[in-house]
Amino acid sequence: MTGRFVLIGTTVLRSAFLVLGMAVLIFFLVRIIPGDVVDLVSIEGGLTEEAQQQLRQELGLDRSKPEQLLIWLTNMAEGDLGLSVRFQRPVADLVTRALPTTLALASLSFVIGLALAIGIAVAAVIWPRSAFPALVNAVNVWSIAMPTFCAGILGILLFVLWLGWMPLLGNMVLPSLIIGLDVAGQIVKPLHEDLKEAATAPYIRTAHAKGLDRATIVWRHILPNSLSVVIALSGLIATGLVGGTITMEVLFGLPGIGKLALDSVLGRDYPTIQAVAVLLAGSVVAINAVMGIVARLFDPKLKT
Amino acid sequence: MHGNALVDKIADSTPDTLSVAATPPTEASVRDDAKARVPFSLRGLGRTLLTVLPLAVVVFALLVAILGPTLGGLDPFEQDLLQRNKGPSAAYPLGTDHLGRDVLARLIVGTRLSLEAGLGGVLVALSLGGLLGFAASVAGGAAETAFYAFVDLIRAMPGVLLALLLVVALGAGLGPVTVALGVTFAPIFAYVARATYRRELAMDYVTAAESFGASGWRILMTHILPNVSGAFVTQGAIVLPRCIVTESVLSFLGLGVEPDTPTWGRMIAQASQFIERNPTAVLAPVIALSLLTISLALLGDRLRRRLDPRRIDEGAAA
């Protein structure tokens, strides 16, 4: 029992340090960006020199960099994400409004991707002489050859404009299918390899000898042992989801975190960029941490 | 795969009964026998095509990139405002975009930019990650730990997000984009540096060099580097298509190179707003991008299997 707590504790601690490091990295990256938000606002609104100074003072932009970093980190720890100058509202507000869209898109894509990958890989193992093994390669090649934004445009052309099956704006199905297919393409091949290898294990021969049918053997005996492959690839899945949601939200006009990230980057909106970047990077770390813990707790091969 | 080769040989030279008798009739060997009996195998042809076709695409793209802009008669910036969003015609083989610019001319210039950004990004990533990785590995101790903690940090960031922040921080232009791509993909090469350095360090020839009193750097430069360059070339080939894709995503999002530059990503972003009226202007760069990406990926995969049978998993799982 204590082993589990130690495991969870160290994973959480490690992840926390990773996120902290990312936050510092993001902070300084954002600070290299030439020109600040006051410059941008004053170009549009014609602020006087004095008003600019005052705004900088209000935003704390006149303080030293380490000081700004410290203030930002403590505020974040207290749940205060700061004020977006660009959108004239608290960053937390912007994030909470954008979050549901992105969460829906990401989880839908995740489910589709996992279902596709597992379905195709399992089918390819059960029926090795069918078209399924070729499908494994096809899906894999697709995800290499077709960046999600290109697939998105092809999808729009085909399903929205030519076939007229779905609307363009606010469409959730098409982007999730595209991201899902992309994610599936990245994990289906390693999963298939592992399933094939697991199928040659002695206990599988025993199961065959017992007279179990192929489907039962794959579902009950082979697949659970390949859980660790999916979990080991969770980093790939998570970054795929993040990258995919950014481009898909922009393409389909979905008001999510990815769109917010791009808008704030283009608008030099420090507080928003920082918060959103930390959120996106942090969620990848969190997914990895959770998957790592799940793997250690449930996979007999990884139990220490 | 020793066994398979043996089975093939037996199947070629002797009647079938013998080959079956020579090896236990497992499912695999029976299948291999069946394959070996077909003198002209479809699988072999497919495998050859999978190398030749991508190679042809890449060579063609390189020729276009090198020779295309010098051919003359093609102006990617000239606007023919009376011929906006037109489909393919004799004057414009791939039609025109929303400002009446020649899509083919822009595609050709874009080919060069994609390859420049991609190759440049790989070179920066390779030299940055490789050099620093080796330096940290030779130094060892706290320096190595600290360096790789930083590498882990960069590696854990979602690639598109990191590239996006970097390119905004560094400013517009091909140079900054190349550096941003290089930094984003540098961790992969840093891991390769560490993995290969450790592997080679355990070899007898390194121990021999050490016993002659060679320094760490000398051993690295004159003994280890020549032995591990294959791993770097392979990894570079694997990273190249991803660099090209990332550049196109950045351009698509409106970041990276200057707004006027006809990169494929920029062309796709602009033309996608008029996709209903003129799909060719979108399809041309989309097809060009995916064709180049898949060809480079297939070649990279071939190269990996040829040159580096020992997989470096840290680098491969990206």
XYZ file of C-alpha atoms in Angstrom, chain B residues 32-191:
160
model
C 7.225 -18.104 -46.362
C 7.362 -21.182 -48.549
C 4.319 -20.024 -50.416
C 5.928 -16.640 -50.891
C 9.227 -18.066 -52.052
C 7.543 -20.246 -54.650
C 6.188 -17.242 -56.506
C 9.080 -16.136 -58.719
C 7.735 -12.635 -59.208
C 6.362 -11.594 -55.848
C 3.884 -8.762 -55.529
C 5.202 -8.021 -52.075
C 8.719 -7.493 -53.401
C 7.450 -5.227 -56.138
C 5.460 -3.225 -53.609
C 8.536 -2.854 -51.454
C 10.615 -1.630 -54.386
C 7.923 0.825 -55.407
C 7.737 2.101 -51.840
C 11.374 3.128 -52.152
C 11.469 4.242 -55.768
C 8.308 6.365 -55.810
C 9.128 8.432 -52.707
C 12.664 8.875 -53.985
C 11.295 10.153 -57.290
C 9.001 12.594 -55.475
C 11.823 13.927 -53.301
C 14.239 14.278 -56.216
C 11.530 16.055 -58.195
C 10.815 18.392 -55.280
C 14.523 19.140 -54.938
C 14.806 19.896 -58.657
C 11.764 22.154 -58.471
C 13.180 23.908 -55.432
C 16.604 24.440 -56.978
C 15.710 25.083 -60.613
C 12.093 26.250 -60.384
C 12.589 29.863 -59.325
C 15.334 30.345 -61.915
C 13.246 29.143 -64.841
C 11.758 32.572 -65.423
C 8.354 33.503 -66.722
C 6.848 32.616 -63.362
C 6.093 35.467 -61.016
C 4.580 34.433 -57.687
C 3.751 38.023 -56.756
C 2.281 39.440 -59.958
C -1.411 40.140 -59.478
C -3.822 39.738 -62.337
C -6.871 41.290 -60.728
C -9.158 40.419 -63.607
C -8.267 36.750 -63.217
C -8.992 36.176 -59.544
C -9.894 32.728 -58.177
C -9.828 31.130 -61.596
C -9.510 27.407 -62.180
C -6.736 25.836 -64.258
C -6.189 27.335 -67.683
C -3.484 27.426 -70.330
C -1.969 30.600 -68.895
C -2.273 29.410 -65.290
C -1.958 25.592 -65.147
C -3.102 25.508 -61.511
C -5.335 28.539 -61.660
C -5.045 31.775 -59.717
C -5.608 32.760 -56.101
C -7.803 35.438 -54.557
C -5.500 38.202 -55.779
C -5.083 36.733 -59.233
C -1.607 35.368 -58.544
C -0.281 32.294 -60.328
C -0.798 29.282 -58.027
C 1.818 27.207 -59.837
C 4.449 29.914 -59.476
C 3.647 30.260 -55.784
C 3.708 26.483 -55.340
C 7.186 26.340 -56.859
C 8.543 29.075 -54.612
C 6.761 27.400 -51.698
C 8.547 24.123 -52.455
C 11.858 25.838 -51.980
C 10.742 27.549 -48.761
C 9.359 24.313 -47.297
C 12.570 22.443 -48.003
C 14.725 25.320 -46.776
C 12.802 25.611 -43.533
C 12.697 21.835 -43.081
C 16.356 21.154 -43.857
C 17.458 24.242 -41.949
C 15.387 23.200 -38.956
C 16.892 19.716 -38.982
C 20.428 21.125 -39.267
C 19.874 23.538 -36.378
C 18.232 20.819 -34.281
C 21.006 18.360 -35.085
C 23.870 20.700 -34.322
C 22.202 22.220 -31.260
C 20.928 19.004 -29.727
C 23.864 16.891 -30.875
C 26.661 19.224 -29.828
C 25.162 20.211 -26.491
C 24.134 16.626 -25.848
C 27.650 15.326 -26.464
C 29.177 18.169 -24.477
C 26.912 17.417 -21.531
C 27.550 13.685 -21.824
C 31.333 14.132 -21.911
C 31.176 16.537 -18.979
C 28.947 14.148 -17.058
C 27.860 14.677 -13.484
C 25.735 17.650 -12.508
C 26.122 19.375 -15.872
C 24.674 16.356 -17.644
C 21.804 16.039 -15.166
C 20.922 19.715 -15.394
C 21.151 19.783 -19.175
C 18.945 16.752 -19.619
C 16.425 18.048 -17.077
C 16.117 21.088 -19.349
C 15.866 18.869 -22.423
C 13.110 16.858 -20.738
C 11.320 20.099 -20.046
C 11.413 21.239 -23.666
C 10.502 17.748 -24.803
C 7.411 17.679 -22.585
C 6.014 20.816 -24.209
C 3.555 20.187 -27.035
C 5.589 20.725 -30.213
C 3.196 23.052 -32.002
C 2.772 25.207 -28.890
C 6.526 25.506 -28.334
C 7.218 26.309 -31.977
C 4.405 28.852 -31.892
C 5.803 30.640 -28.825
C 9.354 30.505 -30.181
C 8.473 31.879 -33.569
C 6.509 34.730 -32.033
C 9.394 35.441 -29.658
C 12.007 35.391 -32.421
C 10.034 37.397 -34.949
C 8.949 36.834 -38.529
C 11.163 35.508 -41.301
C 12.683 32.307 -42.563
C 15.657 32.550 -40.195
C 13.625 32.782 -36.982
C 11.324 29.995 -38.172
C 14.310 27.763 -38.838
C 15.701 28.451 -35.372
C 12.286 27.871 -33.770
C 11.975 24.519 -35.549
C 15.543 23.678 -34.586
C 14.968 24.336 -30.891
C 11.676 22.432 -30.948
C 13.274 19.309 -32.408
C 16.695 19.608 -30.733
C 15.743 17.382 -27.749
C 15.403 14.365 -30.054
C 19.028 14.741 -31.123
C 20.173 15.421 -27.583
C 18.680 12.064 -26.591
